[in-house]
Amino acid sequence: GHPCDPLGGNASTYDNLFTGAVSGAYPGALPFTTASVVKVRQMFRTQKGQNGTDYRGTELTHVIVGPDLEDAALTQFKEEMLLEASGSGATQTQALRPNPQKKYRPVQVVVNPYLTTAGDWYPCSSDIIGELPWISLTKVPADSGRVAGMPGPALVGADGLEWIFDDEMSELYKHGNKIGPAGTVAVAAKVEAGAALTTPWSIFCCKST
């Protein structure tokens, strides 16, 4: 139910969470199946733009899954042929059919081991150059623990913290900077964390129920 233009007057909305029951045009839960992938492709293609009338022109380019769906996702997007069942009960048969996903732009499967909710998958639409804007964030603690007499290069401990020392040869000691005035030395711990930056309309969360 996101408004296409949160600052404007049009009433058009778009969804990016799909769970629960079907309601009108809302498809409800989308378990990871060929039919759900087809539906997701259609939803990206027909997603309204900011003016609530024109289309954004997005398309499916990436699918992010947890380890539970890794094999299913790789089969869905990488195999040339898929095993398809027809009929039911005693008359049910299975046959190899050409994979319909091969008609489209290749989809990149991203497996994230931190996604632990069974059945959840995240279709994405990348930017114009074909990549989601993956970034690396660096956080330097505000309390850098300025101390005297700590020479030496940066050290990385077993816990992954990188210790940075501004000794008497540093720019801090000679001229001063935002950490402290000239004539002082300091030590800081740097932590790096991976992150992804995206927009609400370029990523869906699809649940199995």
C-alpha positions as CSV (number, residue, x, y, z in Angstrom):
1,G,0.0,0.0,0.0
2,H,2.8,2.5,-0.6
3,P,1.7,5.7,-2.3
4,C,3.3,6.2,-5.7
5,D,3.8,9.8,-4.9
6,P,3.9,10.4,-1.1
7,L,4.1,14.1,-1.6
8,G,1.5,14.5,-4.4
9,G,-2.2,14.2,-4.7
10,N,-2.8,11.1,-6.7
11,A,-4.2,8.1,-4.9
12,S,-2.3,5.3,-6.8
13,T,-0.4,2.8,-4.6
14,Y,1.9,-0.1,-5.1
15,D,2.7,-3.2,-3.0
16,N,6.0,-4.9,-2.3
17,L,4.9,-7.4,0.4
18,F,3.0,-10.4,-0.7
19,T,1.5,-12.6,1.9
20,G,-1.9,-13.9,3.2
21,A,-5.1,-14.2,1.1
22,V,-5.9,-12.9,-2.4
23,S,-7.9,-9.7,-2.3
24,G,-9.0,-8.1,-5.6
25,A,-5.9,-7.4,-7.7
26,Y,-3.6,-8.2,-4.7
27,P,-2.2,-11.7,-5.3
28,G,-1.6,-12.6,-1.6
29,A,1.1,-15.1,-0.8
30,L,3.5,-16.1,-3.6
31,P,5.3,-19.4,-2.8
32,F,8.4,-19.9,-4.9
33,T,7.0,-21.6,-8.1
34,T,7.1,-21.0,-11.8
35,A,3.7,-19.5,-11.6
36,S,4.8,-17.0,-8.9
37,V,7.8,-16.0,-11.0
38,V,5.5,-15.3,-13.9
39,K,3.3,-13.2,-11.6
40,V,6.3,-11.3,-10.2
41,R,7.5,-10.5,-13.8
42,Q,4.0,-9.1,-14.6
43,M,3.9,-7.0,-11.4
44,F,7.3,-5.4,-12.1
45,R,6.3,-4.6,-15.7
46,T,3.0,-3.0,-14.7
47,Q,4.1,-1.2,-11.6
48,K,2.9,2.5,-11.7
49,G,5.4,5.4,-11.6
50,Q,5.4,8.4,-9.4
51,N,2.6,10.1,-11.3
52,G,0.3,7.1,-10.7
53,T,-0.4,6.7,-14.4
54,D,2.8,5.8,-16.3
55,Y,4.8,2.6,-15.7
56,R,8.2,2.6,-14.0
57,G,9.6,0.2,-16.6
58,T,11.2,-2.2,-14.1
59,E,11.9,-5.8,-14.7
60,L,13.0,-8.9,-12.8
61,T,16.8,-9.1,-12.6
62,H,17.7,-10.7,-9.3
63,V,16.2,-13.1,-6.8
64,I,17.5,-13.2,-3.2
65,V,16.8,-16.5,-1.3
66,G,17.9,-18.2,1.9
67,P,19.7,-21.6,1.8
68,D,16.4,-23.4,1.9
69,L,15.5,-22.2,-1.6
70,E,18.9,-22.2,-3.2
71,D,18.5,-25.4,-5.2
72,A,15.0,-24.5,-6.3
73,A,16.1,-21.0,-7.5
74,L,19.1,-22.3,-9.3
75,T,16.9,-24.9,-11.1
76,Q,14.3,-22.3,-11.9
77,F,16.7,-19.8,-13.5
78,K,19.7,-21.9,-14.7
79,E,18.5,-25.2,-16.0
80,E,17.7,-25.6,-19.7
81,M,14.9,-28.1,-19.0
82,L,12.4,-28.4,-16.2
83,L,10.5,-31.5,-15.0
84,E,6.8,-30.6,-15.3
85,A,3.9,-32.7,-13.9
86,S,0.5,-33.0,-15.6
87,G,-2.7,-34.8,-14.5
88,S,-3.3,-36.0,-11.0
89,G,-3.5,-39.2,-8.9
90,A,-2.8,-42.4,-10.7
91,T,-2.8,-40.7,-14.1
92,Q,-0.2,-38.1,-13.2
93,T,2.8,-38.0,-15.5
94,Q,6.0,-36.0,-15.6
95,A,7.9,-34.8,-18.6
96,L,10.9,-32.5,-19.3
97,R,9.9,-29.2,-20.9
98,P,12.0,-26.2,-22.0
99,N,12.6,-23.8,-19.2
100,P,10.3,-20.7,-19.8
101,Q,12.8,-18.5,-17.9
102,K,15.3,-18.8,-20.7
103,K,13.1,-16.6,-22.9
104,Y,13.9,-13.6,-20.6
105,R,16.9,-11.6,-19.5
106,P,19.1,-13.8,-17.2
107,V,18.1,-13.6,-13.5
108,Q,21.0,-13.5,-11.0
109,V,20.4,-15.7,-8.0
110,V,21.8,-14.4,-4.7
111,V,21.9,-16.8,-1.7
112,N,22.0,-15.1,1.7
113,P,22.6,-17.4,4.6
114,Y,21.1,-14.9,7.1
115,L,17.6,-15.3,5.5
116,T,16.3,-18.0,7.8
117,T,12.5,-17.7,7.4
118,A,11.5,-20.8,5.3
119,G,9.9,-20.0,2.0
120,D,10.6,-16.3,1.9
121,W,12.2,-15.0,-1.4
122,Y,13.0,-11.5,-2.6
123,P,12.6,-10.6,-6.3
124,C,14.5,-7.5,-7.3
125,S,14.8,-5.1,-10.2
126,S,18.3,-3.7,-10.7
127,D,19.2,-0.2,-11.9
128,I,19.9,0.7,-15.5
129,I,23.5,-0.5,-15.5
130,G,22.4,-3.9,-14.4
131,E,23.5,-3.9,-10.8
132,L,21.8,-3.5,-7.4
133,P,23.7,-0.8,-5.5
134,W,25.5,-3.0,-3.1
135,I,27.7,-0.9,-0.7
136,S,30.0,-1.4,2.2
137,L,29.4,0.8,5.3
138,T,32.2,1.8,7.6
139,K,31.5,2.8,11.2
140,V,34.1,4.6,13.3
141,P,33.0,4.8,17.0
142,A,32.5,8.4,18.2
143,D,34.6,7.6,21.3
144,S,38.0,6.9,19.7
145,G,39.8,6.5,23.0
146,R,42.6,9.0,22.6
147,V,45.7,7.8,24.4
148,A,49.4,8.7,24.5
149,G,52.3,6.6,23.2
150,M,50.5,4.2,20.8
151,P,52.8,3.9,17.8
152,G,52.6,1.3,15.0
153,P,50.4,0.4,11.9
154,A,46.8,-0.6,12.0
155,L,46.2,-4.0,13.6
156,V,43.2,-6.4,12.9
157,G,42.2,-8.5,15.8
158,A,40.6,-11.9,15.9
159,D,37.2,-10.3,16.4
160,G,37.5,-8.4,13.1
161,L,38.1,-5.0,14.6
162,E,40.7,-2.9,12.8
163,W,42.7,-0.8,15.3
164,I,44.0,2.5,13.8
165,F,46.8,4.3,15.6
166,D,47.5,8.0,15.1
167,D,51.0,8.3,16.5
168,E,53.6,11.1,16.6
169,M,54.2,10.7,12.9
170,S,50.5,11.2,12.0
171,E,48.6,14.2,10.6
172,L,46.7,14.3,13.9
173,Y,49.9,14.9,15.9
174,K,51.3,17.4,13.4
175,H,48.3,19.5,12.5
176,G,45.3,18.2,14.3
177,N,42.0,17.1,12.8
178,K,38.4,16.3,13.8
179,I,39.6,13.6,16.2
180,G,41.7,16.0,18.3
181,P,44.1,19.0,18.4
182,A,47.7,19.0,17.3
183,G,50.2,17.4,19.7
184,T,47.9,14.5,20.6
185,V,47.7,10.8,19.5
186,A,44.8,8.5,19.3
187,V,43.6,5.0,18.7
188,A,40.3,4.1,17.0
189,A,38.5,0.9,16.2
190,K,36.9,0.5,12.8
191,V,34.1,-1.9,12.0
192,E,32.9,-2.7,8.5
193,A,29.4,-4.0,7.8
194,G,27.9,-5.1,4.5
195,A,24.6,-3.5,3.4
196,A,22.4,-3.1,0.4
197,L,20.7,0.1,-0.6
198,T,17.6,0.0,-2.7
199,T,14.2,1.6,-3.3
200,P,10.9,0.1,-2.1
201,W,9.6,-0.4,-5.6
202,S,12.6,-2.4,-6.8
203,I,12.4,-5.2,-4.2
204,F,9.5,-7.5,-3.3
205,C,9.1,-9.8,-0.3
206,C,7.2,-12.9,-1.3
207,K,6.0,-15.3,1.4
208,S,4.7,-18.8,1.0
209,T,1.7,-18.2,3.2
